[in-house]
Amino acid sequence: MRGRLVHVVLLIWALLVTLPLLWAVVSSLKTDAEIFDSPWSLPATPRFDNWARAWDEASIGRYLLNTVVVVGGALFLTMLFGALVAYCLARYPFPGNGVIYYTLVAGMLFPVFLALVPLFFVVDQLGLLGTYHGLILVYAAYALPFTVFFLHAFFRTLPTAVAEAAFLDGCSHAGVFFRIMLPMARPGLVSVGIFNFLGLWNQYLLPLVLNPDPDRYVLAQGLAFLAVSQGYRSDWSGLFAGLVIAILPVLVAYILFQRQIRDGLTAGAVK
Amino acid sequence: MRHGRYRFLAGAMIPPLLLYAVFVVSPYAQAFYLAFTDFNGVSSDVDIVGLDNFTRLWSDPLFLSALRHNGLMLVVVPLVTIALALFFAASTRGSRLLRAYRVLYFFPQLLSVAIIAVLWQFVYTPNSGLLNGFLDRVGLSTLERSWLAEPRLALWCVMAALIWSAVGFYVVLFAAAIESIPADLTEAALIDGAGPFTLFRRITLPLVWDSVQVAFVYLGIIALDGFALVQIMTVGPGGPDNSTEVMGLSLYRNAFTYGKYGYASAMGVALFFLTLTLTALMLRATRRERVEFA
């Protein structure tokens, strides 16, 4: 009896999670009139032209492309820099090592809101406001503390014997890092990579302040912008379609890699 | 082995550290300075005004109501999220089907906050929204509201969306902790006649307390923010009647709408100390003796 009650509760939450998403998908295939008529009705004929309209006219396609460029660049930079710094700090004792490590890790304690105003002026003065590379550099800088923190712990646990053997064979420091340590650290890199990817993909505050040019909007910005502008034009079906297009890549990635994604995200929290 | 060591270290570390210094360290440091000035965007015209910005904060009714709203979120969001997540994590042990719930519950965690905000804005839409449509269908049309337009409800609606998106992550986090509890402990308690509630209170909860503590800190930080949801979802944003104003929104508006950069920085400093205090308090208040598995 109690087991059944628990199951009902579980089922209700499952419905709460899925219904809004399913509803968005169904609504994205309806006409505006059908949307206003009843939120629960099914479309008479599925309107895929809503999706096309969202992609072209509402620029979801462009926003998606902007996001891919910015997040891709930032992810690459974050992983390269994060791994390099974490490796050096974990494996090379030198004066100032501890100071650098704690300065980096302390970055996790500060809310981004605190930096927002000066950051805007720093980026502006460097002429990077509203540029891809400006956003990439800022994303990477703010993702660095956690990446270093996570990978530092990871590099410490790797055995030293392989690296030492490579040094004896005449391998350079950079060679040891790229050809030996980096491949050995692969599981850690995957975890923190997934964590960073989602964090960067979902950024809203930083692009809102640093990326004012509508042509360069990332997806999160674009959707928020559309919610206002399409609202005025009452193109609800187009907006629903945009929303669904924004959700789809995440859903596909989750279906393919759900185990790795959940492990990657929660590994960050347990540390 | 020593050969090229410092050259490698310099080459590997200087570019990342430079990036970090320019875009992270320097803005944070400048923020503490700007908070004591009347900086309005023109750098030739900056006066140090001492604690003026901070005294103004305490008499700014909008900021104070933002503080109250974040305070309410700070109580409600972590408690509800953690309670739900613990319940779901504990009740999805066992069969494959039950575990599948965890996979499903986790999904909203992956959605960008902008997507969540737009989606929930639709859910709450008065005429064609999912919520009112549902109430209509089940014959509860008297409960229909324009959810985000009523000052008494709007903040709760925002919190509901926040909790909806957060629960799944903590289900997975707690489930991992619960699964690491040795089976013989649970079995022993069951043999001693413990019911599911006692088992949860006496065995499960104490042994997953570390994760609960982490969850309190994370959710506390999320509750002190709330900016993106409020900014996208609510009318104004921050309305109706400032009923959903949060500190981040006040800061953003003062800086990038009014150009009161010094004042906004003071808000940032206040927010920083609140976050820091909160983290310290949560870690202290929730501290318990650690249980080690022998």
XYZ file of C-alpha atoms in Angstrom:
565
model
C 0.000 0.000 0.000
C 2.717 2.431 1.014
C 4.809 1.309 -1.923
C 1.957 2.133 -4.261
C 1.549 5.599 -2.752
C 5.258 6.275 -3.218
C 4.985 5.151 -6.793
C 2.110 7.538 -7.431
C 4.201 10.419 -6.100
C 7.121 9.406 -8.302
C 4.804 9.250 -11.290
C 3.389 12.699 -10.548
C 6.862 14.255 -10.491
C 7.723 12.438 -13.706
C 4.636 14.016 -15.288
C 5.567 17.425 -13.888
C 8.965 17.119 -15.531
C 7.792 15.823 -18.894
C 4.465 17.579 -19.449
C 5.759 21.146 -19.872
C 8.391 19.883 -22.311
C 5.964 17.721 -24.293
C 3.494 20.560 -24.312
C 6.144 22.873 -25.786
C 6.808 20.330 -28.550
C 3.117 19.923 -29.365
C 2.516 23.685 -29.268
C 5.426 24.258 -31.633
C 3.490 22.268 -34.249
C 0.198 24.154 -33.854
C -1.075 27.325 -35.484
C -1.402 30.425 -33.322
C -5.175 30.087 -33.439
C -4.929 26.508 -32.176
C -2.613 27.592 -29.370
C -5.080 30.232 -28.226
C -8.060 27.950 -28.669
C -6.945 25.359 -26.148
C -3.569 24.633 -24.587
C -4.370 20.893 -24.527
C -5.547 20.279 -28.078
C -3.448 18.512 -30.678
C -2.626 20.242 -33.966
C -4.966 19.435 -36.867
C -1.901 19.030 -39.063
C 1.638 19.334 -37.685
C 3.049 22.699 -38.764
C 6.711 22.202 -39.385
C 6.814 25.589 -41.070
C 6.827 27.055 -37.524
C 10.246 25.486 -37.076
C 11.483 26.852 -40.380
C 10.211 30.292 -39.431
C 11.913 30.137 -36.038
C 15.151 28.993 -37.652
C 15.256 31.726 -40.328
C 13.110 34.689 -39.460
C 13.530 34.494 -35.699
C 17.277 33.809 -36.183
C 17.381 30.730 -33.922
C 19.753 29.203 -36.485
C 22.124 32.132 -36.167
C 21.936 32.123 -32.360
C 22.734 28.429 -32.380
C 25.739 28.993 -34.622
C 26.977 31.868 -32.424
C 26.656 29.650 -29.370
C 28.555 26.810 -31.016
C 31.411 29.144 -31.985
C 31.673 30.827 -28.597
C 31.189 27.725 -26.462
C 33.464 25.624 -28.688
C 36.256 28.187 -28.535
C 35.857 28.778 -24.837
C 35.739 25.071 -24.051
C 38.928 24.399 -25.988
C 40.740 27.277 -24.301
C 39.459 26.362 -20.842
C 40.505 22.738 -21.154
C 43.951 23.551 -22.568
C 44.728 26.280 -20.025
C 43.079 24.463 -17.148
C 44.955 21.236 -17.777
C 48.283 23.013 -18.240
C 47.978 25.062 -15.050
C 46.610 22.179 -13.000
C 49.389 19.881 -14.201
C 52.173 22.377 -13.495
C 50.817 23.164 -10.044
C 50.257 19.515 -9.176
C 53.572 18.153 -10.449
C 56.185 20.908 -10.172
C 57.099 22.300 -6.765
C 58.337 25.875 -7.194
C 58.205 29.042 -5.101
C 54.777 30.636 -5.297
C 53.039 27.413 -6.294
C 50.662 27.477 -3.331
C 49.884 31.174 -3.721
C 48.939 30.706 -7.374
C 46.795 27.673 -6.591
C 44.811 29.365 -3.837
C 44.403 32.587 -5.830
C 42.902 30.535 -8.633
C 40.681 28.406 -6.438
C 39.473 31.451 -4.451
C 37.852 32.604 -7.699
C 35.101 30.050 -7.028
C 34.052 31.905 -3.861
C 33.172 35.170 -5.564
C 29.794 35.787 -7.172
C 30.123 36.900 -10.804
C 27.779 39.790 -9.979
C 30.564 41.376 -7.976
C 32.864 41.533 -10.995
C 30.178 42.531 -13.472
C 30.623 46.315 -13.562
C 34.439 46.453 -13.755
C 34.466 43.497 -16.138
C 32.238 45.415 -18.521
C 34.737 48.283 -18.571
C 37.769 45.995 -18.894
C 36.226 44.254 -21.897
C 35.114 47.590 -23.346
C 38.562 49.160 -23.021
C 40.158 46.180 -24.735
C 37.728 46.725 -27.604
C 36.278 43.240 -27.088
C 32.682 44.166 -26.341
C 30.300 42.175 -28.532
C 32.991 40.071 -30.195
C 33.301 36.286 -30.321
C 36.871 36.275 -29.046
C 36.044 38.666 -26.217
C 33.298 36.357 -24.991
C 35.535 33.310 -25.450
C 38.317 34.841 -23.350
C 35.942 35.872 -20.563
C 34.174 32.493 -20.511
C 37.515 30.705 -20.303
C 38.790 32.981 -17.540
C 35.719 32.342 -15.377
C 35.711 28.595 -16.021
C 39.390 28.318 -15.093
C 39.128 28.134 -11.262
C 36.905 25.078 -11.145
C 38.776 23.359 -13.976
C 42.128 23.830 -12.222
C 40.672 22.780 -8.874
C 39.229 19.584 -10.313
C 42.163 18.591 -12.525
C 44.757 19.489 -9.871
C 43.299 16.807 -7.618
C 43.184 14.456 -10.596
C 46.809 14.917 -11.715
C 47.962 14.303 -8.137
C 46.457 10.838 -8.145
C 48.167 9.748 -11.378
C 51.251 7.547 -10.961
C 54.627 9.242 -11.506
C 56.538 6.226 -12.817
C 55.442 6.543 -16.450
C 56.391 10.213 -16.624
C 59.783 9.544 -15.053
C 60.515 6.788 -17.534
C 59.649 9.157 -20.365
C 61.994 11.819 -18.992
C 64.800 9.243 -18.850
C 64.113 8.428 -22.478
C 64.703 12.079 -23.275
C 61.159 13.283 -23.636
C 60.706 17.026 -23.135
C 58.471 18.532 -20.420
C 55.884 19.561 -22.971
C 56.127 16.119 -24.589
C 55.477 14.375 -21.293
C 52.464 16.588 -20.689
C 50.848 16.232 -24.100
C 51.792 12.657 -24.927
C 51.703 10.958 -21.526
C 49.906 12.861 -18.798
C 47.045 14.257 -20.870
C 45.987 10.838 -22.237
C 46.261 9.358 -18.745
C 44.026 12.109 -17.370
C 41.327 11.420 -19.937
C 38.529 10.390 -17.511
C 39.032 13.565 -15.480
C 39.164 15.687 -18.615
C 35.897 14.182 -19.854
C 34.115 14.875 -16.560
C 35.261 18.444 -16.245
C 34.777 18.963 -19.983
C 31.103 17.978 -19.770
C 30.694 20.141 -16.694
C 32.242 23.133 -18.430
C 30.377 22.567 -21.662
C 27.002 22.740 -19.948
C 28.018 25.665 -17.783
C 29.210 27.656 -20.789
C 26.299 26.611 -23.009
C 23.880 27.883 -20.376
C 25.601 31.213 -19.689
C 23.151 34.076 -19.578
C 24.500 36.857 -17.358
C 27.901 37.307 -19.037
C 26.625 37.518 -22.632
C 23.773 39.767 -21.510
C 26.309 42.346 -20.332
C 29.230 41.756 -22.694
C 27.506 40.826 -25.939
C 25.067 43.607 -26.857
C 25.006 43.064 -30.636
C 21.801 41.171 -31.639
C 23.642 39.584 -34.577
C 26.023 37.893 -32.154
C 23.466 36.835 -29.530
C 23.987 33.400 -28.052
C 21.014 31.045 -27.773
C 20.042 31.950 -24.205
C 20.087 35.653 -25.023
C 18.260 35.116 -28.292
C 15.456 33.143 -26.645
C 14.945 35.743 -23.942
C 14.934 38.430 -26.623
C 12.434 36.482 -28.741
C 10.155 35.916 -25.760
C 9.738 39.677 -25.616
C 9.734 40.565 -29.322
C 7.663 37.618 -30.584
C 5.274 38.343 -27.754
C 4.634 41.746 -29.286
C 4.181 40.204 -32.699
C 2.126 37.364 -31.169
C 4.020 34.704 -33.096
C 3.606 32.193 -30.300
C 3.982 29.119 -32.471
C 7.293 30.466 -33.778
C 8.480 31.101 -30.247
C 7.516 27.589 -29.130
C 9.367 26.229 -32.144
C 12.456 28.254 -31.197
C 12.250 26.909 -27.673
C 12.038 23.322 -28.907
C 14.960 23.812 -31.295
C 16.981 25.088 -28.340
C 16.039 22.087 -26.204
C 16.620 19.405 -28.852
C 20.444 19.335 -28.988
C 20.575 19.007 -25.203
C 17.996 16.225 -25.249
C 19.848 14.295 -27.954
C 23.148 14.681 -26.112
C 21.516 13.489 -22.906
C 19.987 10.419 -24.559
C 23.354 9.491 -26.054
C 25.579 10.227 -23.072
C 23.261 10.296 -20.083
C 25.529 8.254 -17.848
C 28.637 10.364 -18.546
C 26.709 13.612 -18.250
C 25.240 12.773 -14.866
C 28.563 11.498 -13.583
C 30.406 14.528 -14.924
C 28.021 17.001 -13.349
C 27.769 15.327 -9.981
C 31.497 14.603 -9.757
C 31.969 18.351 -9.563
C 29.695 18.641 -6.555
C 31.145 15.801 -4.520
C 34.655 17.224 -4.636
C 65.206 16.224 -16.322
C 65.934 19.786 -15.188
C 66.462 20.803 -18.782
C 63.860 23.283 -19.985
C 61.877 22.990 -16.788
C 61.385 26.677 -16.136
C 60.874 27.433 -19.769
C 58.053 24.879 -19.858
C 56.532 26.196 -16.651
C 56.629 29.785 -17.907
C 55.191 28.892 -21.291
C 52.430 26.790 -19.765
C 51.388 29.079 -16.966
C 51.881 32.687 -18.026
C 49.117 32.895 -20.683
C 46.395 31.345 -18.487
C 47.418 33.373 -15.447
C 47.476 36.556 -17.496
C 43.964 35.795 -18.737
C 42.833 35.150 -15.182
C 44.478 38.311 -13.863
C 42.943 40.572 -16.521
C 39.395 39.202 -16.591
C 38.870 37.833 -13.086
C 41.276 39.170 -10.456
C 41.374 42.755 -11.642
C 37.579 43.180 -11.975
C 37.013 41.738 -8.502
C 39.648 44.041 -7.033
C 38.246 47.052 -8.884
C 34.742 46.252 -7.657
C 35.834 46.756 -4.050
C 37.322 50.126 -5.001
C 34.354 51.264 -7.131
C 31.968 50.496 -4.278
C 33.443 53.478 -2.406
C 33.136 55.883 -5.346
C 30.406 57.664 -7.271
C 31.701 56.335 -10.606
C 29.123 56.922 -13.322
C 31.004 55.745 -16.385
C 33.239 58.761 -16.933
C 36.590 57.921 -15.414
C 37.816 61.535 -15.220
C 34.992 62.330 -12.862
C 35.346 59.881 -9.967
C 35.060 60.907 -6.331
C 35.636 58.725 -3.341
C 32.466 58.898 -1.304
C 33.404 56.609 1.560
C 30.570 54.514 2.895
C 27.849 56.611 1.250
C 26.844 53.866 -1.168
C 26.454 51.388 1.651
C 24.378 53.697 3.853
C 22.185 54.395 0.838
C 21.732 50.668 0.352
C 20.110 50.364 3.772
C 17.610 53.085 2.989
C 16.855 51.976 -0.560
C 13.376 50.406 -0.269
C 13.783 48.530 -3.547
C 17.064 46.938 -2.508
C 15.634 46.061 0.888
C 12.656 44.339 -0.686
C 15.069 42.528 -3.023
C 16.949 41.415 0.063
C 13.710 40.154 1.617
C 12.801 38.239 -1.535
C 16.202 36.611 -1.739
C 15.844 35.825 1.967
C 12.528 34.070 1.368
C 14.028 32.137 -1.536
C 16.947 31.224 0.666
C 14.587 29.504 3.096
C 12.116 27.955 0.667
C 14.225 26.798 -2.276
C 16.859 24.713 -0.429
C 14.374 23.170 2.007
C 11.812 22.113 -0.592
C 14.396 20.983 -3.123
C 16.367 18.930 -0.635
C 13.248 17.381 0.905
C 11.902 16.346 -2.487
C 15.278 15.142 -3.715
C 15.898 13.046 -0.596
C 12.471 11.480 -0.889
C 12.929 10.687 -4.580
C 16.460 9.403 -4.107
C 15.434 7.107 -1.254
C 12.363 5.784 -3.060
C 14.031 5.044 -6.390
C 16.342 2.382 -5.039
C 16.048 -1.075 -6.498
C 14.470 -1.990 -9.796
C 15.472 -0.688 -13.204
C 12.143 1.023 -13.612
C 12.615 2.952 -10.392
C 16.101 4.029 -11.429
C 14.745 5.223 -14.757
C 12.905 7.926 -12.828
C 16.255 9.392 -11.810
C 17.330 9.667 -15.433
C 14.120 11.489 -16.257
C 14.175 13.789 -13.228
C 17.712 14.905 -14.033
C 16.921 16.278 -17.475
C 15.737 19.820 -16.540
C 19.141 20.384 -14.937
C 20.604 20.442 -18.435
C 18.311 23.160 -19.725
C 19.638 26.660 -19.895
C 18.054 29.007 -17.401
C 16.733 31.060 -20.326
C 14.897 28.018 -21.683
C 13.423 27.274 -18.262
C 12.315 30.882 -17.867
C 10.631 31.064 -21.284
C 9.017 27.643 -20.862
C 7.570 28.495 -17.460
C 6.427 31.862 -18.646
C 4.280 29.922 -21.115
C 3.082 27.567 -18.410
C 1.833 30.526 -16.368
C 0.314 32.458 -19.295
C -3.268 33.271 -18.266
C -5.322 32.401 -21.367
C -3.426 29.744 -23.259
C -1.012 28.561 -20.557
C -0.556 24.973 -19.466
C -1.415 25.554 -15.814
C -4.731 27.324 -16.305
C -5.549 24.937 -19.124
C -4.986 22.040 -16.745
C -7.106 23.591 -13.971
C -9.844 24.162 -16.516
C -9.739 20.542 -17.662
C -9.994 19.055 -14.175
C -12.860 21.347 -13.214
C -10.926 23.638 -10.906
C -11.371 26.723 -13.056
C -12.033 28.818 -9.940
C -8.358 28.418 -9.109
C -7.249 29.935 -12.411
C -5.096 33.031 -11.996
C -2.861 35.275 -14.023
C -0.046 33.777 -12.086
C 2.789 36.159 -12.837
C 0.578 39.248 -12.646
C -0.432 38.865 -9.012
C 2.065 40.367 -6.553
C 1.308 37.745 -3.927
C 1.926 34.815 -6.268
C 4.617 35.901 -8.695
C 7.662 35.168 -6.543
C 6.269 31.755 -5.604
C 5.801 30.985 -9.288
C 9.422 31.863 -9.942
C 10.514 29.671 -7.045
C 8.443 26.771 -8.376
C 10.275 26.972 -11.700
C 13.606 27.105 -9.876
C 12.775 24.063 -7.752
C 11.428 22.190 -10.782
C 14.754 22.585 -12.540
C 16.960 21.842 -9.536
C 15.444 18.741 -7.911
C 16.771 16.173 -10.399
C 20.399 17.061 -9.869
C 20.134 16.488 -6.133
C 18.216 13.246 -6.640
C 21.231 11.911 -8.527
C 23.667 13.355 -5.999
C 21.816 11.868 -3.007
C 21.164 8.580 -4.787
C 24.917 8.118 -5.255
C 25.446 8.764 -1.546
C 22.643 6.424 -0.524
C 23.982 3.683 -2.727
C 27.358 3.851 -0.996
C 25.758 2.935 2.335
C 26.804 -0.650 3.122
C 23.890 -3.037 2.643
C 24.505 -4.856 5.947
C 23.775 -1.632 7.869
C 20.372 -1.323 6.254
C 19.674 -5.016 6.667
C 20.628 -4.965 10.327
C 18.249 -2.078 10.933
C 15.463 -3.889 9.091
C 16.030 -7.052 11.138
C 15.843 -4.935 14.282
C 12.364 -3.963 13.141
C 12.960 -0.464 11.757
C 10.195 0.837 9.504
C 10.983 2.806 6.356
C 10.678 6.117 8.201
C 12.985 5.112 11.063
C 15.397 3.611 8.566
C 15.501 6.898 6.695
C 15.896 9.044 9.820
C 18.378 6.871 11.688
C 20.448 5.308 8.935
C 20.063 6.973 5.548
C 19.955 10.643 6.516
C 22.981 10.634 8.850
C 25.034 8.769 6.279
C 24.248 11.109 3.382
C 24.589 14.253 5.499
C 27.784 15.368 3.739
C 25.911 15.556 0.446
C 22.988 17.359 2.070
C 25.407 19.936 3.405
C 26.882 20.505 -0.054
C 23.339 20.798 -1.415
C 22.458 23.480 1.143
C 25.428 25.594 0.116
C 24.811 25.222 -3.630
C 21.086 25.872 -3.389
C 21.726 28.796 -1.063
C 23.965 30.386 -3.678
C 21.317 29.752 -6.349
C 18.637 31.311 -4.114
C 20.735 34.454 -3.601
C 20.850 34.824 -7.377
C 17.562 34.169 -9.198
C 18.458 36.937 -11.641
C 17.943 35.207 -14.975
C 14.556 33.674 -14.119
C 13.211 36.930 -12.735
C 14.653 39.026 -15.533
C 13.116 36.875 -18.269
C 9.903 35.642 -16.638
C 8.438 38.500 -14.685
C 6.764 41.695 -15.832
C 8.866 44.769 -15.443
C 11.135 42.787 -14.827
C 10.953 42.493 -11.055
C 7.216 43.154 -10.957
C 4.333 43.275 -10.467
C 4.784 46.021 -7.850
C 8.418 44.984 -7.347
C 7.184 41.739 -5.827
C 9.883 39.687 -7.554
C 12.796 42.125 -7.294
C 16.050 40.319 -6.448
C 19.468 41.748 -5.599
C 21.054 40.744 -8.891
C 18.344 42.578 -10.791
C 18.794 45.738 -8.697
C 22.509 45.604 -9.366
C 22.059 45.047 -13.080
C 19.517 47.846 -13.420
C 21.531 50.371 -11.418
C 24.635 49.636 -13.447
C 23.454 49.133 -16.986
C 20.218 51.146 -17.058
C 20.947 54.045 -14.695
C 24.756 54.095 -15.046
C 25.213 54.211 -11.271
C 28.251 51.973 -11.404
C 29.605 52.869 -7.977
C 26.300 52.152 -6.290
C 25.902 48.903 -8.221
C 29.376 47.831 -7.123
C 28.378 48.413 -3.506
C 25.493 46.022 -4.084
C 27.981 43.524 -5.496
C 30.116 43.825 -2.373
C 27.049 43.324 -0.165
C 26.096 40.280 -2.212
C 29.608 38.893 -1.888
C 29.616 39.171 1.902
C 26.151 37.647 2.094
C 27.274 34.692 -0.024
C 30.398 34.238 2.070
C 28.513 34.454 5.378
C 25.884 32.093 4.089
C 28.440 29.494 3.048
C 30.215 29.701 6.401
C 26.943 29.548 8.351
C 25.511 26.663 6.363
C 28.663 24.654 6.767
C 28.708 25.353 10.517
C 25.012 24.986 11.234
C 24.731 21.742 9.349
C 27.937 20.301 10.741
C 27.579 16.975 12.400
C 29.972 14.326 13.423
C 31.191 12.506 10.405
C 30.373 8.867 10.256
C 33.187 6.741 8.931
C 32.582 3.296 7.540
C 35.022 1.087 9.359
